[in-house]
Amino acid sequence: MPVTIKSAREIELMRAAGKILGKVHQDLGKKLEPGMTTFEIDRLGEEMIRSYGCIPSFKNYHGFPASVCISVNDEVVHGIPSKKRIIQEGDIVSLDIGVIYKGYHSDAARTHGIGEISKEAANLILRTRECFFAGMRYASAGCYLHQISASIHNCADKYRYGVVRDLVGHGIGSHLHEDPEVPNFRKFHKGIRLRPGMTLAVEPMINEGTGSVEWLDNDWTVVTRDHKLSAHYENTILITKGRPEILSVTEDEIAEGIWAPGGSE
Ligand code: MG
């Protein structure tokens, strides 16, 4: 499938979808506390998504049984919400959420610490976000796609973290997953040249130890092979001639200065 360039109308719809998703992440993130089940978190998330007139992108997507992917500690992505899974003080919890607004998707992920977490865990979360923004330095028209990938990888290398290679980011629009694939690791070829109007979901998945992963028996949940921690940070972005527009964040986050996370700029 060719990489699509979104029209002005499509971009407006994706901006609206992104603003809603940013708000859902912000509100759901604040509700997390020790003792909740991942089932409860999913239910709250789905209620929020539907309260904005949106449809959860992930529900029933290739049979995924819930609206929010909730991945705890060594789980990288695609954790399935469960009444048996209770989050506890010291855990790190990744929420990956997609919404459909008037036919257009937005996709974003955040990792949250529950109560007091270790310094190592807090650093992993902050630096995974830093990796995303390192990628954003090359997310402009005229750059090549794999410059984003290499910049994410270089940032992770700086901390000797493992980069997950079995899963990648993606184009996004009227479909959740569109071309191109957006790897988080260096490639030998440059990839496509970025053009204004492309919309991408860029999503570093960064591990404390090895980047190797394996799938659990449920065929969904991906865990680190060494069972060390993993963090995930994702936004849907719009390529422009200058800095990319980060679509899946709130106005508050932009006002707080998302462009200098962890002093990496
Ligand atoms: Mg995604």
Short mmCIF file of C-alpha atoms in Angstrom, two decimals, residues 9-258:
data_model
loop_
_atom_site.label_atom_id
_atom_site.label_comp_id
_atom_site.label_asym_id
_atom_site.label_seq_id
_atom_site.Cartn_x
_atom_site.Cartn_y
_atom_site.Cartn_z
CA ARG A 9 -9.82 17.62 6.05
CA GLU A 10 -8.21 14.36 7.09
CA ILE A 11 -5.58 16.23 9.08
CA GLU A 12 -8.30 18.12 10.95
CA LEU A 13 -9.98 14.83 11.89
CA MET A 14 -6.68 13.33 13.00
CA ARG A 15 -5.97 16.42 15.11
CA ALA A 16 -9.35 15.99 16.79
CA ALA A 17 -8.76 12.26 17.35
CA GLY A 18 -5.30 13.00 18.78
CA LYS A 19 -6.55 15.66 21.21
CA ILE A 20 -9.15 13.23 22.55
CA LEU A 21 -6.58 10.47 22.91
CA GLY A 22 -4.16 12.79 24.71
CA LYS A 23 -6.94 13.62 27.19
CA VAL A 24 -7.87 9.97 27.69
CA HIS A 25 -4.24 9.15 28.48
CA GLN A 26 -3.95 12.07 30.87
CA ASP A 27 -7.19 11.24 32.71
CA LEU A 28 -6.67 7.48 32.82
CA GLY A 29 -3.06 7.88 33.95
CA LYS A 30 -4.24 9.87 36.97
CA LYS A 31 -6.63 7.11 38.01
CA LEU A 32 -4.00 4.39 38.32
CA GLU A 33 -3.40 3.22 41.86
CA PRO A 34 -2.22 0.12 43.69
CA GLY A 35 -4.93 -2.54 44.06
CA MET A 36 -6.71 -1.88 40.74
CA THR A 37 -7.10 -4.73 38.31
CA THR A 38 -6.10 -4.27 34.70
CA PHE A 39 -9.71 -5.19 33.87
CA GLU A 40 -10.91 -2.11 35.79
CA ILE A 41 -8.38 0.11 34.04
CA ASP A 42 -9.58 -1.14 30.65
CA ARG A 43 -13.21 -0.54 31.55
CA LEU A 44 -12.49 3.01 32.69
CA GLY A 45 -10.47 3.66 29.53
CA GLU A 46 -13.23 2.36 27.28
CA GLU A 47 -15.82 4.54 29.06
CA MET A 48 -13.63 7.60 28.54
CA ILE A 49 -13.07 6.83 24.86
CA ARG A 50 -16.79 6.35 24.25
CA SER A 51 -17.69 9.49 26.25
CA TYR A 52 -15.98 11.49 23.48
CA GLY A 53 -17.99 9.73 20.78
CA CYS A 54 -14.98 7.65 19.76
CA ILE A 55 -14.58 3.91 19.17
CA PRO A 56 -11.64 2.04 20.72
CA SER A 57 -9.33 1.08 17.81
CA PHE A 58 -8.04 -2.07 19.49
CA LYS A 59 -11.28 -3.69 20.59
CA ASN A 60 -11.68 -6.85 18.50
CA TYR A 61 -8.75 -5.79 16.30
CA HIS A 62 -7.58 -9.20 15.00
CA GLY A 63 -9.54 -10.57 17.97
CA PHE A 64 -7.93 -8.47 20.75
CA PRO A 65 -10.50 -8.73 23.55
CA ALA A 66 -10.18 -5.26 25.16
CA SER A 67 -9.88 -1.52 24.48
CA VAL A 68 -6.60 -0.77 26.24
CA CYS A 69 -3.40 -2.82 26.01
CA ILE A 70 -2.06 -2.91 29.57
CA SER A 71 1.48 -4.25 29.92
CA VAL A 72 3.05 -4.53 33.37
CA ASN A 73 6.80 -4.58 34.20
CA ASP A 74 8.48 -7.13 31.87
CA GLU A 75 5.50 -7.05 29.49
CA VAL A 76 6.44 -4.96 26.46
CA VAL A 77 3.10 -4.58 24.66
CA HIS A 78 -0.30 -6.20 24.12
CA GLY A 79 -0.98 -7.10 27.74
CA ILE A 80 -4.57 -8.37 27.97
CA PRO A 81 -6.65 -6.79 30.75
CA SER A 82 -7.70 -9.30 33.40
CA LYS A 83 -9.71 -9.43 36.63
CA LYS A 84 -6.86 -11.48 38.09
CA ARG A 85 -4.10 -8.98 37.36
CA ILE A 86 -3.70 -6.48 40.20
CA ILE A 87 -1.29 -3.59 39.85
CA GLN A 88 0.91 -2.92 42.85
CA GLU A 89 3.10 -0.24 44.34
CA GLY A 90 6.43 -0.23 42.50
CA ASP A 91 5.05 -1.65 39.21
CA ILE A 92 5.41 0.12 35.91
CA VAL A 93 2.34 -0.03 33.69
CA SER A 94 2.25 0.72 29.97
CA LEU A 95 -1.08 1.81 28.54
CA ASP A 96 -1.40 1.64 24.76
CA ILE A 97 -4.62 3.16 23.46
CA GLY A 98 -6.12 3.78 20.03
CA VAL A 99 -9.26 5.78 19.24
CA ILE A 100 -11.31 6.21 16.08
CA TYR A 101 -12.92 9.61 15.58
CA LYS A 102 -15.13 10.01 12.50
CA GLY A 103 -13.25 7.23 10.73
CA TYR A 104 -9.70 8.33 11.67
CA HIS A 105 -7.37 6.64 14.13
CA SER A 106 -4.98 8.02 16.68
CA ASP A 107 -2.59 5.73 18.58
CA ALA A 108 -0.45 6.54 21.62
CA ALA A 109 1.21 4.84 24.58
CA ARG A 110 2.51 5.96 27.97
CA THR A 111 4.27 4.09 30.78
CA HIS A 112 3.31 5.04 34.35
CA GLY A 113 4.94 4.24 37.68
CA ILE A 114 2.57 3.00 40.40
CA GLY A 115 3.29 4.76 43.69
CA GLU A 116 6.96 4.79 44.50
CA ILE A 117 9.10 3.05 41.89
CA SER A 118 12.82 2.30 41.71
CA LYS A 119 15.20 4.88 40.32
CA GLU A 120 16.05 2.43 37.52
CA ALA A 121 12.38 2.12 36.56
CA ALA A 122 11.84 5.89 36.65
CA ASN A 123 14.90 6.42 34.45
CA LEU A 124 13.72 3.83 31.95
CA ILE A 125 10.37 5.61 31.59
CA LEU A 126 11.93 9.06 31.15
CA ARG A 127 14.58 7.86 28.73
CA THR A 128 12.09 5.95 26.58
CA ARG A 129 10.27 9.25 26.16
CA GLU A 130 13.60 10.89 25.40
CA CYS A 131 14.19 8.27 22.66
CA PHE A 132 10.88 9.26 21.03
CA PHE A 133 11.87 12.93 20.99
CA ALA A 134 15.33 12.05 19.71
CA GLY A 135 13.52 10.50 16.74
CA MET A 136 11.45 13.66 16.32
CA ARG A 137 14.57 15.66 15.38
CA TYR A 138 14.42 13.90 12.02
CA ALA A 139 10.65 13.72 11.64
CA SER A 140 10.49 16.55 9.11
CA ALA A 141 9.82 16.79 5.40
CA GLY A 142 13.04 16.15 3.47
CA CYS A 143 14.50 13.76 6.03
CA TYR A 144 14.53 10.02 5.45
CA LEU A 145 12.35 7.74 7.53
CA HIS A 146 15.19 5.66 8.91
CA GLN A 147 16.90 8.76 10.29
CA ILE A 148 14.09 8.71 12.87
CA SER A 149 14.83 5.04 13.54
CA ALA A 150 18.58 5.57 13.92
CA SER A 151 18.12 8.53 16.24
CA ILE A 152 15.87 6.46 18.55
CA HIS A 153 18.40 3.62 18.52
CA ASN A 154 21.34 5.96 19.25
CA CYS A 155 19.47 7.44 22.20
CA ALA A 156 18.77 3.96 23.64
CA ASP A 157 22.43 2.97 23.09
CA LYS A 158 23.53 5.95 25.14
CA TYR A 159 21.92 4.24 28.16
CA ARG A 160 22.86 0.68 27.09
CA TYR A 161 19.21 -0.25 26.83
CA GLY A 162 17.79 -2.94 24.55
CA VAL A 163 15.67 -1.88 21.57
CA VAL A 164 12.78 -4.15 20.60
CA ARG A 165 13.07 -5.18 16.94
CA ASP A 166 10.16 -7.56 16.61
CA LEU A 167 7.63 -4.73 16.72
CA VAL A 168 7.70 -1.38 14.96
CA GLY A 169 5.76 1.86 14.55
CA HIS A 170 3.59 2.49 11.51
CA GLY A 171 1.71 4.86 9.27
CA ILE A 172 -1.79 5.66 10.52
CA GLY A 173 -4.98 7.28 9.23
CA SER A 174 -8.25 5.73 8.15
CA HIS A 175 -6.54 2.43 9.06
CA LEU A 176 -4.80 1.76 12.37
CA HIS A 177 -1.77 0.28 10.64
CA GLU A 178 -0.72 1.78 7.32
CA ASP A 179 2.58 1.87 5.49
CA PRO A 180 5.36 2.66 6.14
CA GLU A 181 6.76 0.60 9.00
CA VAL A 182 8.67 2.82 11.43
CA PRO A 183 11.46 0.78 13.06
CA ASN A 184 13.09 1.89 16.31
CA PHE A 185 16.48 0.59 15.22
CA ARG A 186 19.14 1.40 12.62
CA LYS A 187 18.62 0.05 9.11
CA PHE A 188 21.08 -0.24 6.24
CA HIS A 189 18.88 1.67 3.81
CA LYS A 190 17.50 5.17 4.25
CA GLY A 191 13.81 4.42 3.92
CA ILE A 192 11.33 6.73 2.23
CA ARG A 193 11.73 10.49 2.10
CA LEU A 194 9.28 12.18 4.45
CA ARG A 195 6.70 14.56 3.00
CA PRO A 196 4.27 17.03 4.58
CA GLY A 197 0.92 15.39 5.29
CA MET A 198 2.27 11.96 6.23
CA THR A 199 0.97 10.73 9.58
CA LEU A 200 2.97 8.21 11.59
CA ALA A 201 2.73 6.40 14.93
CA VAL A 202 6.26 6.46 16.33
CA GLU A 203 6.62 4.13 19.29
CA PRO A 204 9.93 3.22 20.90
CA MET A 205 9.71 0.06 23.04
CA ILE A 206 12.82 0.14 25.20
CA ASN A 207 14.07 -2.57 27.55
CA GLU A 208 16.24 -2.29 30.61
CA GLY A 209 18.19 -5.39 29.51
CA THR A 210 18.09 -7.32 26.27
CA GLY A 211 15.98 -6.15 23.33
CA SER A 212 14.96 -9.78 22.73
CA VAL A 213 11.34 -10.63 23.40
CA GLU A 214 9.04 -13.63 23.41
CA TRP A 215 5.31 -14.17 23.12
CA LEU A 216 3.21 -15.60 25.95
CA ASP A 217 0.89 -18.55 25.29
CA ASN A 218 -2.07 -16.19 24.80
CA ASP A 219 -0.37 -15.27 21.46
CA TRP A 220 -0.70 -11.56 22.23
CA THR A 221 1.42 -10.50 25.14
CA VAL A 222 5.06 -9.76 24.38
CA VAL A 223 7.53 -10.00 27.28
CA THR A 224 11.25 -9.35 27.61
CA ARG A 225 13.27 -12.54 27.27
CA ASP A 226 15.31 -11.74 30.39
CA HIS A 227 12.19 -10.53 32.29
CA LYS A 228 13.72 -7.16 33.02
CA LEU A 229 11.54 -4.06 32.67
CA SER A 230 10.24 -2.55 29.44
CA ALA A 231 8.75 0.90 28.73
CA HIS A 232 6.74 2.24 25.78
CA TYR A 233 6.16 5.79 24.59
CA GLU A 234 4.16 6.50 21.46
CA ASN A 235 2.47 9.37 19.70
CA THR A 236 0.70 9.91 16.42
CA ILE A 237 2.51 12.68 14.55
CA LEU A 238 2.02 14.80 11.43
CA ILE A 239 5.01 15.49 9.19
CA THR A 240 5.38 19.15 8.22
CA LYS A 241 8.20 21.21 6.70
CA GLY A 242 9.41 22.08 10.19
CA ARG A 243 8.99 20.29 13.49
CA PRO A 244 6.40 17.54 13.40
CA GLU A 245 3.04 18.22 14.96
CA ILE A 246 2.56 15.82 17.87
CA LEU A 247 -1.13 15.05 17.53
CA SER A 248 -1.86 12.75 20.50
CA VAL A 249 -1.02 15.09 23.37
CA THR A 250 -3.09 17.64 25.27
CA GLU A 251 -2.75 21.42 25.07
CA ASP A 252 -1.49 21.29 28.70
CA GLU A 253 1.35 18.98 27.74
CA ILE A 254 2.37 21.29 24.89
CA ALA A 255 2.18 24.31 27.24
CA GLU A 256 4.37 22.46 29.75
CA GLY A 257 7.02 22.10 27.03
CA ILE A 258 7.06 18.56 25.65
#
